[in-house]
Tab-separated table of C-alpha atoms in Angstrom:
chain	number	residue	atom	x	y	z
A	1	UNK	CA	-135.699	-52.093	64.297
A	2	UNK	CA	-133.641	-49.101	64.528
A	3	UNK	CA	-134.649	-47.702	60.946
A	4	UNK	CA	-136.376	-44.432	60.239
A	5	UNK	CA	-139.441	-44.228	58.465
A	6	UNK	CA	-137.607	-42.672	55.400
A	7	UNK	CA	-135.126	-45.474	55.425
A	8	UNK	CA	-137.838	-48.117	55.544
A	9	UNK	CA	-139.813	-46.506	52.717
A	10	UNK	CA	-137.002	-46.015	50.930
A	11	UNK	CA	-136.275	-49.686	50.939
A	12	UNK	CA	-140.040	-50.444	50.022
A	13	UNK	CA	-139.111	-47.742	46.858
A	14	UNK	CA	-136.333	-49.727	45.859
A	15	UNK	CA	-137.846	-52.759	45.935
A	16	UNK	CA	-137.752	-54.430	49.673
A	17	UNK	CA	-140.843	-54.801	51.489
A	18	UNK	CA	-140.375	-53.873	55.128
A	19	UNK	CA	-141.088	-57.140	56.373
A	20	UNK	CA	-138.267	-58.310	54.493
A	21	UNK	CA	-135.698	-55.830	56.120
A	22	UNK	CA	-133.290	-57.625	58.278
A	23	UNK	CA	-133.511	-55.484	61.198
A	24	UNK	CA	-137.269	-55.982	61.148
A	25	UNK	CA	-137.408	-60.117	60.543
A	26	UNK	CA	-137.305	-60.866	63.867
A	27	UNK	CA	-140.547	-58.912	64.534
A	28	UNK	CA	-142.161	-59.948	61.824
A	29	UNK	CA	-141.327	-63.528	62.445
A	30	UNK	CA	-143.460	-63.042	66.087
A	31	UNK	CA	-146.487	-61.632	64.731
A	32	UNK	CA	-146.616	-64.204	61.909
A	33	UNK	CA	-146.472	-67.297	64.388
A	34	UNK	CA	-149.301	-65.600	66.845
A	35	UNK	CA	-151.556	-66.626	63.937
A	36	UNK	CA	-154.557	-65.353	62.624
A	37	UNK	CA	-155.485	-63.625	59.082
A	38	UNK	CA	-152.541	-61.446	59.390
A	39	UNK	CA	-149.716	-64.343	59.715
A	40	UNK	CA	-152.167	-66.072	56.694
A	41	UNK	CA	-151.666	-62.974	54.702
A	42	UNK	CA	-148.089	-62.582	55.585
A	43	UNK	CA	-147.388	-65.988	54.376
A	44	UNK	CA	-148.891	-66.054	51.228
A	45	UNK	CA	-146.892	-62.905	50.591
A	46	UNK	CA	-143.342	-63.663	51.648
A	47	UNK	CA	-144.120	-67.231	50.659
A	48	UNK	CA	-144.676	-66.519	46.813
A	49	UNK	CA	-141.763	-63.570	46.873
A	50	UNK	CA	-138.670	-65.525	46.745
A	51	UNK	CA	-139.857	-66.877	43.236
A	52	UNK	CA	-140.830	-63.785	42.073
A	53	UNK	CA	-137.881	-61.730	42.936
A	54	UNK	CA	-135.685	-64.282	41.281
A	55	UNK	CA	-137.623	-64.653	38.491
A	56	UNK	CA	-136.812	-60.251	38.195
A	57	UNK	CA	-133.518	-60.739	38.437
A	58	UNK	CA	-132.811	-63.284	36.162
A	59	UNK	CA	-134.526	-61.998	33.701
A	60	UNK	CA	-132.833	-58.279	34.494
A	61	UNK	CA	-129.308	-60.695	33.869
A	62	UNK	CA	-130.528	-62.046	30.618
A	63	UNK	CA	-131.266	-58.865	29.304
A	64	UNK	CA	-127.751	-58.536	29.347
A	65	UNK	CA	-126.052	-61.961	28.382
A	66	UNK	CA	-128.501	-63.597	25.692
A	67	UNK	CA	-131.467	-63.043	23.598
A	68	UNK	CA	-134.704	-63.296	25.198
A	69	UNK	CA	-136.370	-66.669	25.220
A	70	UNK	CA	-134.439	-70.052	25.651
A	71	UNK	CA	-130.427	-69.394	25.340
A	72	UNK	CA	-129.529	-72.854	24.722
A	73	UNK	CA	-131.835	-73.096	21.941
A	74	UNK	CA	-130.717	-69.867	20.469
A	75	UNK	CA	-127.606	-71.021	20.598
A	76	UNK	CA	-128.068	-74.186	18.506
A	77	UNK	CA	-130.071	-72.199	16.149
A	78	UNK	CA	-126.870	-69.839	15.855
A	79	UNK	CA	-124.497	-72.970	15.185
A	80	UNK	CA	-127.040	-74.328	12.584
A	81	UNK	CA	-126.999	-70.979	11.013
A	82	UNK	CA	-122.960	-71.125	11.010
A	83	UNK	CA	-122.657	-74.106	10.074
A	84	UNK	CA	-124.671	-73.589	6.595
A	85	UNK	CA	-122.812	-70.138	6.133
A	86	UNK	CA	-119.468	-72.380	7.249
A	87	UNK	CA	-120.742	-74.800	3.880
A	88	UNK	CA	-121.874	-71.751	1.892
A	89	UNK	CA	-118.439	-70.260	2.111
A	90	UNK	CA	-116.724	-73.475	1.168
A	91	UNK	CA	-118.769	-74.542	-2.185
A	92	UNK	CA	-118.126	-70.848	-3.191
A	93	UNK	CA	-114.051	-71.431	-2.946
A	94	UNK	CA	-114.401	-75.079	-4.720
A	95	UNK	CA	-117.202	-73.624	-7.820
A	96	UNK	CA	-114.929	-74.105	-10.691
A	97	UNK	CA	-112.676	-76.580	-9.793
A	98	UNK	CA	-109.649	-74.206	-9.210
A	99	UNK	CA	-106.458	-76.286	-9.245
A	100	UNK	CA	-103.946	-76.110	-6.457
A	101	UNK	CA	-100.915	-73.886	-7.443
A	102	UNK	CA	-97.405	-75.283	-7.684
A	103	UNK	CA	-96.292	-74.363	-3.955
A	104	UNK	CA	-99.040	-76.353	-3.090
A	105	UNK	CA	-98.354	-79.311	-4.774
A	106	UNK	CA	-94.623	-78.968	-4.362
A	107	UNK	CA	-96.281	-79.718	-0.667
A	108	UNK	CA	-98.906	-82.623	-1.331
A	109	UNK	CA	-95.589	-84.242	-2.923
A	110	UNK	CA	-93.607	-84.066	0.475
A	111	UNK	CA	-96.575	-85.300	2.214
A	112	UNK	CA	-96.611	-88.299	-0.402
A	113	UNK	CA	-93.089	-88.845	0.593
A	114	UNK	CA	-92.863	-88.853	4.423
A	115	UNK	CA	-97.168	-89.380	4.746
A	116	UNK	CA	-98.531	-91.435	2.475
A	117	UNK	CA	-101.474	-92.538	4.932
A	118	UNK	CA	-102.784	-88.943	4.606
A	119	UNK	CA	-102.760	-89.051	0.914
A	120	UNK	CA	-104.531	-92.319	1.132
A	121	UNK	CA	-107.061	-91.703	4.123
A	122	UNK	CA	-108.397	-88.254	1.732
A	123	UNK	CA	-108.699	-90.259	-1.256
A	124	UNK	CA	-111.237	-92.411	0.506
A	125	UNK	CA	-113.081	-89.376	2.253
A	126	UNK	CA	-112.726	-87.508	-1.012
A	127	UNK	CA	-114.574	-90.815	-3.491
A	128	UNK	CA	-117.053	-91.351	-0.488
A	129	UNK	CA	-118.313	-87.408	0.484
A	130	UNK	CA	-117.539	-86.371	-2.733
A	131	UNK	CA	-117.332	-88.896	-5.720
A	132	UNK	CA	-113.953	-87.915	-6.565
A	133	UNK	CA	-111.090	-89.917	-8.034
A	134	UNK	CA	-107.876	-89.707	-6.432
A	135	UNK	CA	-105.153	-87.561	-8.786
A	136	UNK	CA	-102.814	-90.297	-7.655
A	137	UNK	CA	-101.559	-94.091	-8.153
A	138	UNK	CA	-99.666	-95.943	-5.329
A	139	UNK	CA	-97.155	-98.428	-6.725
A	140	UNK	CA	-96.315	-101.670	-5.494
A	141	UNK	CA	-93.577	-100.679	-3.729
A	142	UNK	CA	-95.723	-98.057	-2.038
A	143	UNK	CA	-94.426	-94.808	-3.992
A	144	UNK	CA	-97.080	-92.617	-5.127
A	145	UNK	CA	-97.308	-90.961	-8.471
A	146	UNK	CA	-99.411	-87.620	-9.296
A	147	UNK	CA	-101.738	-88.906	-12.314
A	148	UNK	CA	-103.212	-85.074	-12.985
A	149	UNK	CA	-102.972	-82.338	-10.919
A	150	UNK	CA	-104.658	-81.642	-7.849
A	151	UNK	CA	-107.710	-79.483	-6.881
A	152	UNK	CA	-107.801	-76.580	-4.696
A	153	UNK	CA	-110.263	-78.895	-2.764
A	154	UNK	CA	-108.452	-82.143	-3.100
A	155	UNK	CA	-105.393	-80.372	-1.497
A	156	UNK	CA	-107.810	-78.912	1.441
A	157	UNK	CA	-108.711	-82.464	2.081
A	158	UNK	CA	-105.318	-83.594	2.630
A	159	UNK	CA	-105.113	-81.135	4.972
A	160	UNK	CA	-107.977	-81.846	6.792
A	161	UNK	CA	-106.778	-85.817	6.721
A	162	UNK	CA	-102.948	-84.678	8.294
A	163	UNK	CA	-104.873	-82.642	11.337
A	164	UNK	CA	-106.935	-85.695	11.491
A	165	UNK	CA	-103.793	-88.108	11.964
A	166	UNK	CA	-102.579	-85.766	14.343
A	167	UNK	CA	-104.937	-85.922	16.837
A	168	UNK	CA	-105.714	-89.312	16.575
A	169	UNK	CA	-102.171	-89.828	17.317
A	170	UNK	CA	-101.844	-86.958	20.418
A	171	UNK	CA	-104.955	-89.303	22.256
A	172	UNK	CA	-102.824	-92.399	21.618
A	173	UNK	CA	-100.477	-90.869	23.350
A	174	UNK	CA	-97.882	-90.860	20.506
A	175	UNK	CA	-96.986	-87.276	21.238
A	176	UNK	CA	-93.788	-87.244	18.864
A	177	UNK	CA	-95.906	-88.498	15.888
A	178	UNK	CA	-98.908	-86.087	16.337
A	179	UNK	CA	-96.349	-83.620	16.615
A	180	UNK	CA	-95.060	-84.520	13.046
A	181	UNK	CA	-98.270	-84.993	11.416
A	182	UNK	CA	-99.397	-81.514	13.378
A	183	UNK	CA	-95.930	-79.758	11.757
A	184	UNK	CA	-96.683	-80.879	7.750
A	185	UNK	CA	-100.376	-79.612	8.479
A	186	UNK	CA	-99.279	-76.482	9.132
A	187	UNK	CA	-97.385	-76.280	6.446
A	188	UNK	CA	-100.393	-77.280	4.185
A	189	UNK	CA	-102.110	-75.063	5.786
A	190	UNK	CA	-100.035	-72.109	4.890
A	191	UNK	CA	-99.338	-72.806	1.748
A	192	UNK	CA	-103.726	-73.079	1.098
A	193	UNK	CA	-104.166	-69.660	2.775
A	194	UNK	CA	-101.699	-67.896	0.534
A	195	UNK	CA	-102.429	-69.191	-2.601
A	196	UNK	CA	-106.429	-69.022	-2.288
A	197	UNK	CA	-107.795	-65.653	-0.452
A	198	UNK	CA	-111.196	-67.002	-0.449
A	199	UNK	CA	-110.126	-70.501	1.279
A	200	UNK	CA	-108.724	-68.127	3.829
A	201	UNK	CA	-111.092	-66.266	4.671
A	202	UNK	CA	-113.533	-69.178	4.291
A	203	UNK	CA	-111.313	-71.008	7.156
A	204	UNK	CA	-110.941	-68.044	9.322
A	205	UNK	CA	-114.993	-67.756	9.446
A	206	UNK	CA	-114.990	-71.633	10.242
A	207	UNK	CA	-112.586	-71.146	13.215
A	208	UNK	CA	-114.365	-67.985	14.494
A	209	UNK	CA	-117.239	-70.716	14.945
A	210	UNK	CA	-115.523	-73.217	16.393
A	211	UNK	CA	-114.178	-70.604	18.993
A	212	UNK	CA	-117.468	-69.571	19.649
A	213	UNK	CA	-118.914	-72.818	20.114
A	214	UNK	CA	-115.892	-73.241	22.647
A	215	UNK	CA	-116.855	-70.512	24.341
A	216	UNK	CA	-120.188	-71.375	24.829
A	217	UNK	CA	-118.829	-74.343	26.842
A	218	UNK	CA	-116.412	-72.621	28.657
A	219	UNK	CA	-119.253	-70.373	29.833
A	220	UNK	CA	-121.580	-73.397	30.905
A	221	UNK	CA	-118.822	-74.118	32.952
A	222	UNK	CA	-117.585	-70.569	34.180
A	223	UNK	CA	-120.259	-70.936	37.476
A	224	UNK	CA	-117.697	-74.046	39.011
A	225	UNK	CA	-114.397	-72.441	38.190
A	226	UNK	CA	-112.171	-70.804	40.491
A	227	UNK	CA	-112.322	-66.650	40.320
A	228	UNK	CA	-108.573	-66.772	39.001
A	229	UNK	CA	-109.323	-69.323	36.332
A	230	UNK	CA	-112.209	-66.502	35.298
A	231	UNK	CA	-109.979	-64.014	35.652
A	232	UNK	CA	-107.524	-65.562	33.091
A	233	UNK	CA	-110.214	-67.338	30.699
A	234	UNK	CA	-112.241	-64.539	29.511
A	235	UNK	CA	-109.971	-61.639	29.146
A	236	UNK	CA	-108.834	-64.248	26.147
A	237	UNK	CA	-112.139	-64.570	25.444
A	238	UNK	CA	-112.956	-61.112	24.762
A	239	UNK	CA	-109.672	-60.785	22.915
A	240	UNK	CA	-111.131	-62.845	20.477
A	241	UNK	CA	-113.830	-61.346	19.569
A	242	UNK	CA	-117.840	-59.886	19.966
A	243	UNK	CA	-118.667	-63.170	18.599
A	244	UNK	CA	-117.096	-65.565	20.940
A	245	UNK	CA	-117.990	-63.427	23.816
A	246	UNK	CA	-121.569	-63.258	23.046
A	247	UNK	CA	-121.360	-67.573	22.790
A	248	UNK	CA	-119.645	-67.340	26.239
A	249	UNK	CA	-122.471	-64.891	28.087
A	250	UNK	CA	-124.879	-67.448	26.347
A	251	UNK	CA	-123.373	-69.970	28.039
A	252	UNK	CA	-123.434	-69.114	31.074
A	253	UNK	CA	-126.821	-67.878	30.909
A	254	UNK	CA	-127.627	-71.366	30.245
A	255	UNK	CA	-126.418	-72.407	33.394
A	256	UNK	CA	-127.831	-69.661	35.799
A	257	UNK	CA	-131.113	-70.361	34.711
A	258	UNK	CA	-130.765	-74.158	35.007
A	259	UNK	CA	-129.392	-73.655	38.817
A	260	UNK	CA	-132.051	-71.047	39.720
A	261	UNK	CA	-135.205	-73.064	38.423
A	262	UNK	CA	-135.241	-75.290	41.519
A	263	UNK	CA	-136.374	-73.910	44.692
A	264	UNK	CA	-133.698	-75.671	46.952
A	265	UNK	CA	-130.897	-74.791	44.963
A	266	UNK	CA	-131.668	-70.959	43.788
A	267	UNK	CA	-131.663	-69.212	47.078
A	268	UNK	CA	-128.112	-70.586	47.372
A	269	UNK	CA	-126.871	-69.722	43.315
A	270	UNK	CA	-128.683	-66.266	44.073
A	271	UNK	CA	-126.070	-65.312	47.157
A	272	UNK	CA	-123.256	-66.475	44.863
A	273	UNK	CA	-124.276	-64.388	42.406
A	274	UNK	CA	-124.299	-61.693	44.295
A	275	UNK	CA	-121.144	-62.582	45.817
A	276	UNK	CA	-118.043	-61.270	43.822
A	277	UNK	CA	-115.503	-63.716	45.995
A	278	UNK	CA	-117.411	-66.614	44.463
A	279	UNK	CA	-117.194	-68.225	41.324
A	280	UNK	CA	-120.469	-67.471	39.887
A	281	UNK	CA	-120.166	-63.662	41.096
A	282	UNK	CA	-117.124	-63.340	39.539
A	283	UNK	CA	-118.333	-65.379	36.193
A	284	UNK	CA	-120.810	-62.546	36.595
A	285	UNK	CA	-119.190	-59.583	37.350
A	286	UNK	CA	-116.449	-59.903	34.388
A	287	UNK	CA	-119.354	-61.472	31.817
A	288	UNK	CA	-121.431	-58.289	32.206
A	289	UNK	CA	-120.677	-55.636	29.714
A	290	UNK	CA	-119.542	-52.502	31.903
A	291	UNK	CA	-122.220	-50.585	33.760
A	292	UNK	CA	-124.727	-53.379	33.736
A	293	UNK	CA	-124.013	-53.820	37.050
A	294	UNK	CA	-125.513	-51.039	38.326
A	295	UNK	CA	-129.228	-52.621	37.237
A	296	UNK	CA	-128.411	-56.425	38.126
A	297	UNK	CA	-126.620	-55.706	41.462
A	298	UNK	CA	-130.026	-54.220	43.254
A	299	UNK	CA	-132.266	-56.895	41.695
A	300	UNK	CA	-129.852	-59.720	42.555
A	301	UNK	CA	-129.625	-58.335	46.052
A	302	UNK	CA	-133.549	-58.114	46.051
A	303	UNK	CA	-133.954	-61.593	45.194
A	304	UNK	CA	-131.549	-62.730	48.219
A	305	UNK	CA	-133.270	-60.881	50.826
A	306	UNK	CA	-136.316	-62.450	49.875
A	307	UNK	CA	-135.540	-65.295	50.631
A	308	UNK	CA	-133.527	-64.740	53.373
A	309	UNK	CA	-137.016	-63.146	54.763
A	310	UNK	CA	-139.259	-65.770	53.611
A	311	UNK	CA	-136.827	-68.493	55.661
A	312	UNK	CA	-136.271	-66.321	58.333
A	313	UNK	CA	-140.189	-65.380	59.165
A	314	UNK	CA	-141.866	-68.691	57.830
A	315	UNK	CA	-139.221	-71.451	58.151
A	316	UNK	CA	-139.049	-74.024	60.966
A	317	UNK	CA	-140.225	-73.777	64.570
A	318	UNK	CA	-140.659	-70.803	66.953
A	319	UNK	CA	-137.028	-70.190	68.075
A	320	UNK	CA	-135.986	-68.156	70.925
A	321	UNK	CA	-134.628	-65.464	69.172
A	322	UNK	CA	-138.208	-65.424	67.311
A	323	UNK	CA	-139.995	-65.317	70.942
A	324	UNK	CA	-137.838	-62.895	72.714
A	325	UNK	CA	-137.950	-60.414	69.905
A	326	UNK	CA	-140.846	-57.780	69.865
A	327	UNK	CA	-143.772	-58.165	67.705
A	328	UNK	CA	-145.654	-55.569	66.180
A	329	UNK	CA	-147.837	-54.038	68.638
A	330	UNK	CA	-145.774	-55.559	71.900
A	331	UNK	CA	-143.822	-52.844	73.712
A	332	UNK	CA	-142.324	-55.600	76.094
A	333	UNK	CA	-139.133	-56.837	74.587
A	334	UNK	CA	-138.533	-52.736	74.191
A	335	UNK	CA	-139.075	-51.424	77.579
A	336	UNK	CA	-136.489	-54.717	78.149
A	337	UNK	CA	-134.343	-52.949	75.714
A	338	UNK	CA	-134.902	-49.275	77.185
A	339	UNK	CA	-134.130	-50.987	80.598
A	340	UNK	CA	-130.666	-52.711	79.713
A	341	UNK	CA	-129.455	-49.546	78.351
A	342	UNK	CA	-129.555	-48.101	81.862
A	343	UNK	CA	-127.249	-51.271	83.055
A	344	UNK	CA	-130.179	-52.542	85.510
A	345	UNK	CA	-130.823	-56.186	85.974
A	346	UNK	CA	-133.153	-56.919	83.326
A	347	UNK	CA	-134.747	-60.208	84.812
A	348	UNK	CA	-135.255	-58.724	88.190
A	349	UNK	CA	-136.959	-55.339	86.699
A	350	UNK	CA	-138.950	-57.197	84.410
A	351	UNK	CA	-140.403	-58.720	87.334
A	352	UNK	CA	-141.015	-56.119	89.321
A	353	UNK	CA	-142.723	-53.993	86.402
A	354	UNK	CA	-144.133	-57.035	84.186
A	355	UNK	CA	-147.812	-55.809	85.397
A	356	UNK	CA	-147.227	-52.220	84.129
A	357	UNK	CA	-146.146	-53.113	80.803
A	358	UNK	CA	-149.370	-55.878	80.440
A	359	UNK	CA	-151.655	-52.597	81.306
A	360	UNK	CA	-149.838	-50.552	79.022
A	361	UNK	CA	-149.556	-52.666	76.447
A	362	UNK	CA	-151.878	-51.850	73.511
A	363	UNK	CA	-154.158	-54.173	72.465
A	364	UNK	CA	-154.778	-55.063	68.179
A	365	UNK	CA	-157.572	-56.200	66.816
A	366	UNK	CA	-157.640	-58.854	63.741
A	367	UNK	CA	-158.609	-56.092	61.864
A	368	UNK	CA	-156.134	-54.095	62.871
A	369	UNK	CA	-153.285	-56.584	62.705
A	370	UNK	CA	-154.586	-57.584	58.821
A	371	UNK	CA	-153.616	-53.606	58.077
A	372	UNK	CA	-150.404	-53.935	59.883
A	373	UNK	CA	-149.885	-56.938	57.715
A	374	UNK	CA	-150.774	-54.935	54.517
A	375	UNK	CA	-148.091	-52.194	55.516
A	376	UNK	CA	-145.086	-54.599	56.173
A	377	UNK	CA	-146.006	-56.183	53.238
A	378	UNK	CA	-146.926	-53.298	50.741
A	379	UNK	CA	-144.695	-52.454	47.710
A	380	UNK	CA	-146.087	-48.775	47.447
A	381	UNK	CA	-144.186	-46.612	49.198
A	382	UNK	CA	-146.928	-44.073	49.521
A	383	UNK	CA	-149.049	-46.801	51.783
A	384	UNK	CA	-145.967	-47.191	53.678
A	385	UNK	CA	-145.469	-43.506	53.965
A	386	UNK	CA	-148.552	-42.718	54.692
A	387	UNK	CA	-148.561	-45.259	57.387
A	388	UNK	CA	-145.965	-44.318	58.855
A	389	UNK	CA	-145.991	-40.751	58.985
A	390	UNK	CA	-149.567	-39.940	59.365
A	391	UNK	CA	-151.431	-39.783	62.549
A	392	UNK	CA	-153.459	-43.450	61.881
A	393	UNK	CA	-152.940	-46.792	63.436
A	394	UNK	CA	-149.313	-47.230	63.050
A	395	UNK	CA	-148.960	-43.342	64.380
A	396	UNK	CA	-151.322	-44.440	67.829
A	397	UNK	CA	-149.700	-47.463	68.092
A	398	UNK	CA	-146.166	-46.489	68.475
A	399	UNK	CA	-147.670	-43.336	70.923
A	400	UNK	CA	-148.845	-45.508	72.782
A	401	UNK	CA	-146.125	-47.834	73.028
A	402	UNK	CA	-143.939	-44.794	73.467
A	403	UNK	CA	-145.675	-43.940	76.789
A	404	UNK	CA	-145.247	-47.396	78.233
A	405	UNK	CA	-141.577	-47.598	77.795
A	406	UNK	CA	-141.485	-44.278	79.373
A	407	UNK	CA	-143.600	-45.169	82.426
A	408	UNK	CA	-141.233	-48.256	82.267
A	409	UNK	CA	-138.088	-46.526	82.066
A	410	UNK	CA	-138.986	-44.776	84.927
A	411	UNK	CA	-140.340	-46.971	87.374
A	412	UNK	CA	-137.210	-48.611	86.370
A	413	UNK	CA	-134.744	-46.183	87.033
A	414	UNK	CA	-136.591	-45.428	90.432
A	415	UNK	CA	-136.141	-49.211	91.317
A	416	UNK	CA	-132.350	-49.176	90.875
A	417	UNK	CA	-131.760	-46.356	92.681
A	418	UNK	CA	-130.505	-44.611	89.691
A	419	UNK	CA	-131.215	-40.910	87.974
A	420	UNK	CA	-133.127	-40.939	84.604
A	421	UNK	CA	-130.870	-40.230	81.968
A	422	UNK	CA	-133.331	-39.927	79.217
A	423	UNK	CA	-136.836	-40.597	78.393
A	424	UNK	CA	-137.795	-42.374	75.401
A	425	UNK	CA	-138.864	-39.535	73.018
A	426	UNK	CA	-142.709	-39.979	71.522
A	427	UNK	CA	-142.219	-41.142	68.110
A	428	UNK	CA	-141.957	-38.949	65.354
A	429	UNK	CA	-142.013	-38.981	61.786
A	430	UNK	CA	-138.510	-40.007	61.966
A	431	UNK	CA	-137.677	-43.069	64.655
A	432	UNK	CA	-139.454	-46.099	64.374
């Protein structure tokens, strides 16, 4: 395949068996299709990798993003937890009864003036979630009159009933009327904050929430956006905080999980992933906190080539790439090689030495081909080395092979009236 041994156990070091090199596929693909207990044993292998090399790396990208275990159910366990803290928060502002100060209601009196249907819609939510009175009378000519003055909380729910009116109004498309009712919120709003630190801080905490559960969805969804859309989305994101950009890496840890758990789909999500032009590699790449990288990348990478292998040597039919390529153990497809690289007519010189090659040809036992097997497939790189660089079966085989292509290249040469160049050196530790 063109690789030294060091290369190849290098690769088997780092986590890619040498059948699943890409220079080497095509040779394993030939000896797995000639059958036997060796192509049995290479299925099973490269047949059960894909799932387990995924499985590595998507667990190597959750240690990252989420908690271990189920994201989306940590997740809803966070919001439940925020959302009691959220209610915590506000029961502590209201203890007491604190009244609203004067700016305050100077406000709740312009809203009873130009709103009235606010004033009227938080009476009702304030009697029905809270069994409160209202603090106001509506004459019958409509004008409202203060009967006491106002809570803290009574004022907060006016508030809440303005934002309400606004964006019922904004999806009725009645953009100059949500725009009002959006303006005197505000305005309410500002005027709650400054008189009540507690109510502020209480509604900052709330928003921080809401921003998180926003980012949470907007990380679900990071995997089918564009990479410029990513690019502008979670730089905000970060700039709002650790929290929001924790909900965000949940999210989309939600969905690369999902879109890896089927076989049919992962192999696909996988090569996106690793993929930085792609939406999900770039979701990736800018989700990661810095230097993560440098673990996911190689496990990501693994997980592709695994299943690249696993198609490449067990999927479909026999093609003629697969036939024409050497197997393990065949020197024939090499002397071809060794010949074309003296620009002689292949075909014809094949013809003319085809006998030599069949007698030089070593023949494997199905002993001997199960061990072969065992190397391509090992994930100890001392078997491999050993293999490979010690005088045993893999060592006589490639002499032997050596000497053919050698005998070849010379009868070859001979034939087309040409001077040998080079012989084919005997195979070293190094050249494979």
């Amino acid at each position: 395949g063109g690789m030294t041994a060091d290369e190849v156990i290098e690769g088997v070091r780092n986590g890619t068996l040498m059948a699943e090199n890409r220079t080497l596929t095509g040779m394993v693909r030939k000896f797995y299709t000639e059958g036997g207990p060796a192509a049995a044993e290479i299925g099973t292998t490269l047949g059960a990798r894909p799932g387990a090399t995924r499985k590595i790396a998507v667990d190597e990208i959750q240690k990252y993003l989420s908690e271990p275990g189920n994201p989306l159910a940590n997740r809803a366990a966070t919001d439940e937890a925020a959302k009691l803290a959220e209610n915590a928060a506000y029961d502590g502002v209201w203890a007491g009864a604190p009244k609203a100060d004067g700016s305050v209601v100077d406000m709740l009196k312009v809203v009873a003036s130009d709103a009235p249907e606010a004033l009227a819609k938080a009476a009702t939510a304030a009697r029905l979630k809270y069994g409160i009175k209202p603090f106001f009378t509506t004459a019958p000519d409509g004008t409202i009159q203060f009967t006491r003055e106002p809570s803290l909380q009574e004022a907060e729910i006016v508030r809440r009933a303005l934002n309400d009116l606004s964006s019922g109004a904004y999806k009725a498309s009645d953009g100059a009327i949500g725009e009002g009712y959006g303006t005197m919120e505000k305005l309410m709003r500002g005027q709650l904050d400054r008189s009540s630190v507690p109510l502020a801080t209480a509604r900052a905490d709330a928003a921080a929430v809401r921003e998180s559960r926003e980012a949470f969805v907007i990380g679900q969804q990071a995997a089918t956006m564009s990479p410029d859309q990513l690019a502008i989305l979670i730089p905000k994101i970060e700039a709002q905080g650790t929290e929001q950009l924790k909900a965000f890496r949940e999210g989309l840890m939600v969905t690369i999980r999902a879109r890896t758990a089927s076989p049919s789909t992962a192999p696909g999500v996988m090569r996106d992933l690793a993929n930085a032009d792609t939406g999900k590699g770039t979701a990736l790449h800018l989700a990661l906190p810095q230097g993560a990288m440098d673990s996911v990348a190689p496990a990501v990478d693994r997980a592709v080539t695994s299943a690249e292998a696993a198609k490449a040597v067990l999927g479909g039919s026999q093609t003629a790439q697969s036939l024409n390529t050497a197997g393990i153990g065949d020197p024939m497809n090499m002397a071809r090689a060794a010949i074309g690289a003296l620009h002689g007519d292949a075909g014809s010189i094949s013809r003319l030495i085809g006998s030599i090659i069949q007698q030089a040809a070593p023949s494997l036992s199905p002993g001997q081909r199960v061990q072969i097997a065992r190397i391509i497939l090992s994930e100890d790189p001392k078997i491999v080395e050993r293999a490979l660089k010690d005088n045993g079966l893999v060592g006589v085989l490639q002499h032997r092979v050596g000497q053919a292509i050698n005998q070849v290249v010379g009868r070859a040469a001979s034939a087309a009236g040409r001077p040998v160049m080079g012989r084919v050196m005997e195979p070293s530790s190094g050249a494979q």
